[in-house]
Amino acid sequence: MSEQNVVLTDSASNKSTALPVVSGTLGDPALDIAKLNKDTGYYTFDPGFVSTASTKSAITFIDGDKGILLYRGYPIEQLAKQSNFLEVAYLLINGELPTPDQSSAFEHEVTHHTMMQESLRHFLNGFHYDAHPMAMLCGSVSVLSAFYHDTLDINDPEQRRLAAIRLIAKVPTIAAAAYRYSIGWPIRYPRNNLEYVTRFLHMMFEVPSEPLQLSPVAAKALDLLFILHADHEQNASTSTVRLVGSTGANPYACVAAGIAALWGPAHGGANEAVLKMLNEIGSADNVSKAVEKAKDKNSGFRLMGFGHRVYKNFDPRATIIREMCHKVLADLGVNDPMLDIAMKLEEVALKDPYFVERKLYPNVDFYSGIIYKALKIPTEMFTVMFAIARTAGWVAHWLEQHNDKDSKIGRPRQIYTGATNRDYVPIDKR
Ligand code: CMC
């Protein structure tokens, strides 16, 4: 901690309080307000945690003004070009890129934990046939805690590590099974001779009646999407995982809570919402009308895939995805009118003073849905895809939290605005 302080003066009492400044290796410094209430009687008020750092973390760094995203110090652009998802998962969890031996051992371990218990498969049968796959994923990941009593001792580092491996390995298996259940197809078991992303595509699309012809473009594109979605520091779902983790809950319960948080349209549900929105817009001719509607606060309509709490210049993931979107569609020979609508929407919005003034740019979800669609992944699965990738980040944060000696239960305060003390009125007197 630095010696620097920021002095706050209470204009009512004229008393001053020195708040220590906490700095990391990169990014804006923060004021340490942990003792503020004890020293002054004040709390801080920060709805949505716009100005609040909830933890120290060495995993991911974002500079929202410059459009920089680093995983463990490595720029996302370099990882997107040169790495693969499983290596990125290793990096997020362990802090360093793996050596060839470490990489093979990690891949071997993940591969050999991909099966799900048969009784978990039977559990899936309990869902209604049209259940949303996010509901099935959320429920089933939480249920994993009922199967793995042997990894629930969160004080044992080896059990924590194994739980992290199991989650990275099994979430794609559960996700694919949830999808196949929803369309009435028999589930496919994970094949150990395939690598992570190809194995997932097999579990999604292979049918017993004929061999699956998988385009390498599809596997490469999905791997890249997984890299881009793998972590994003203290976003809503990761903060949820950490908040639940702070209570000492088991890792499966923590990640299930993260999946629930991701589901919302303001977060991971945006990729599904983008495609629904583009469908509703229907044609590039209707784009200006949609932009006008998004500017009208009374319409309740926002441009999905636009804006970000942290990125106020551009989302570097969106830049990579946009380029990939054109390439994937060209390579797969897909001519999707949604892409034309999306490009027109981007063009119109980026010229519009409303979006310019508020620094609203396309985010990671704006183009990802069009790529998923080209890969024949159904719309209801889009957020599930995000969850598969983000599991790597969630477990990395959960592990980091459990190695942090300063970690304590998360318990925000509130500004109470309800009734003041009053006496109970018996029902016959009300
Ligand atoms: N369309 C129209 N107006 C918007 C939009 C949008 N997509 N996003 C923000 N605004 C306006 C908002 O109405 C407000 O205007 P004003 O200052 O006049 O009141 C201003 O921009 C600031 O918005 P905010 O809601 O205070 O910003 P936030 O940081 O709380 O919200 C956000 C960030 C991502 C939730 C929001 O931009 C949004 O709802 N975007 C659409 C949903 C979306 O694409 N979410 C995916 C985020 S990236 C992936 C992920 O995190 O999972």
mmCIF file with all atom_site columns, C-alpha atoms in Angstrom, residues 171-177 179 190-191 194-206 214 222 226 377 381 384-385 388:
data_model
loop_
_atom_site.group_PDB
_atom_site.id
_atom_site.type_symbol
_atom_site.label_atom_id
_atom_site.label_alt_id
_atom_site.label_comp_id
_atom_site.label_asym_id
_atom_site.label_entity_id
_atom_site.label_seq_id
_atom_site.pdbx_PDB_ins_code
_atom_site.Cartn_x
_atom_site.Cartn_y
_atom_site.Cartn_z
_atom_site.occupancy
_atom_site.B_iso_or_equiv
_atom_site.pdbx_formal_charge
_atom_site.auth_seq_id
_atom_site.auth_comp_id
_atom_site.auth_asym_id
_atom_site.auth_atom_id
_atom_site.pdbx_PDB_model_num
ATOM 1  C CA . VAL A 1 171 ? -20.212 -27.662 -18.258 1.00 0.00 ? 171 VAL A CA 1
ATOM 2  C CA . PRO A 1 172 ? -19.957 -28.304 -22.045 1.00 0.00 ? 172 PRO A CA 1
ATOM 3  C CA . THR A 1 173 ? -21.252 -31.864 -21.567 1.00 0.00 ? 173 THR A CA 1
ATOM 4  C CA . ILE A 1 174 ? -24.244 -30.640 -19.565 1.00 0.00 ? 174 ILE A CA 1
ATOM 5  C CA . ALA A 1 175 ? -24.825 -27.767 -21.996 1.00 0.00 ? 175 ALA A CA 1
ATOM 6  C CA . ALA A 1 176 ? -24.907 -30.062 -25.036 1.00 0.00 ? 176 ALA A CA 1
ATOM 7  C CA . ALA A 1 177 ? -27.115 -32.565 -23.194 1.00 0.00 ? 177 ALA A CA 1
ATOM 8  C CA . TYR A 1 179 ? -29.784 -28.746 -25.886 1.00 0.00 ? 179 TYR A CA 1
ATOM 9  C CA . PRO A 1 190 ? -17.942 -36.852 -24.757 1.00 0.00 ? 190 PRO A CA 1
ATOM 10 C CA . ARG A 1 191 ? -15.287 -38.349 -27.022 1.00 0.00 ? 191 ARG A CA 1
ATOM 11 C CA . LEU A 1 194 ? -11.321 -34.855 -29.696 1.00 0.00 ? 194 LEU A CA 1
ATOM 12 C CA . GLU A 1 195 ? -10.110 -31.552 -28.358 1.00 0.00 ? 195 GLU A CA 1
ATOM 13 C CA . TYR A 1 196 ? -12.319 -29.388 -26.125 1.00 0.00 ? 196 TYR A CA 1
ATOM 14 C CA . VAL A 1 197 ? -14.259 -27.322 -28.666 1.00 0.00 ? 197 VAL A CA 1
ATOM 15 C CA . THR A 1 198 ? -14.608 -30.034 -31.328 1.00 0.00 ? 198 THR A CA 1
ATOM 16 C CA . ARG A 1 199 ? -15.781 -32.443 -28.638 1.00 0.00 ? 199 ARG A CA 1
ATOM 17 C CA . PHE A 1 200 ? -18.469 -29.980 -27.655 1.00 0.00 ? 200 PHE A CA 1
ATOM 18 C CA . LEU A 1 201 ? -19.613 -29.534 -31.266 1.00 0.00 ? 201 LEU A CA 1
ATOM 19 C CA . HIS A 1 202 ? -19.820 -33.329 -31.585 1.00 0.00 ? 202 HIS A CA 1
ATOM 20 C CA . MET A 1 203 ? -21.924 -33.587 -28.455 1.00 0.00 ? 203 MET A CA 1
ATOM 21 C CA . MET A 1 204 ? -24.205 -30.904 -29.886 1.00 0.00 ? 204 MET A CA 1
ATOM 22 C CA . PHE A 1 205 ? -24.628 -32.080 -33.446 1.00 0.00 ? 205 PHE A CA 1
ATOM 23 C CA . GLU A 1 206 ? -23.590 -35.712 -33.955 1.00 0.00 ? 206 GLU A CA 1
ATOM 24 C CA . LEU A 1 214 ? -17.450 -30.676 -38.959 1.00 0.00 ? 214 LEU A CA 1
ATOM 25 C CA . LEU A 1 222 ? -15.996 -21.216 -31.517 1.00 0.00 ? 222 LEU A CA 1
ATOM 26 C CA . PHE A 1 226 ? -14.621 -18.930 -26.018 1.00 0.00 ? 226 PHE A CA 1
ATOM 27 C CA . ILE A 1 377 ? -26.193 -22.996 -32.748 1.00 0.00 ? 377 ILE A CA 1
ATOM 28 C CA . MET A 1 381 ? -28.091 -21.700 -26.604 1.00 0.00 ? 381 MET A CA 1
ATOM 29 C CA . VAL A 1 384 ? -25.144 -21.094 -22.643 1.00 0.00 ? 384 VAL A CA 1
ATOM 30 C CA . MET A 1 385 ? -22.151 -20.719 -24.981 1.00 0.00 ? 385 MET A CA 1
ATOM 31 C CA . ILE A 1 388 ? -19.221 -22.460 -21.058 1.00 0.00 ? 388 ILE A CA 1
#
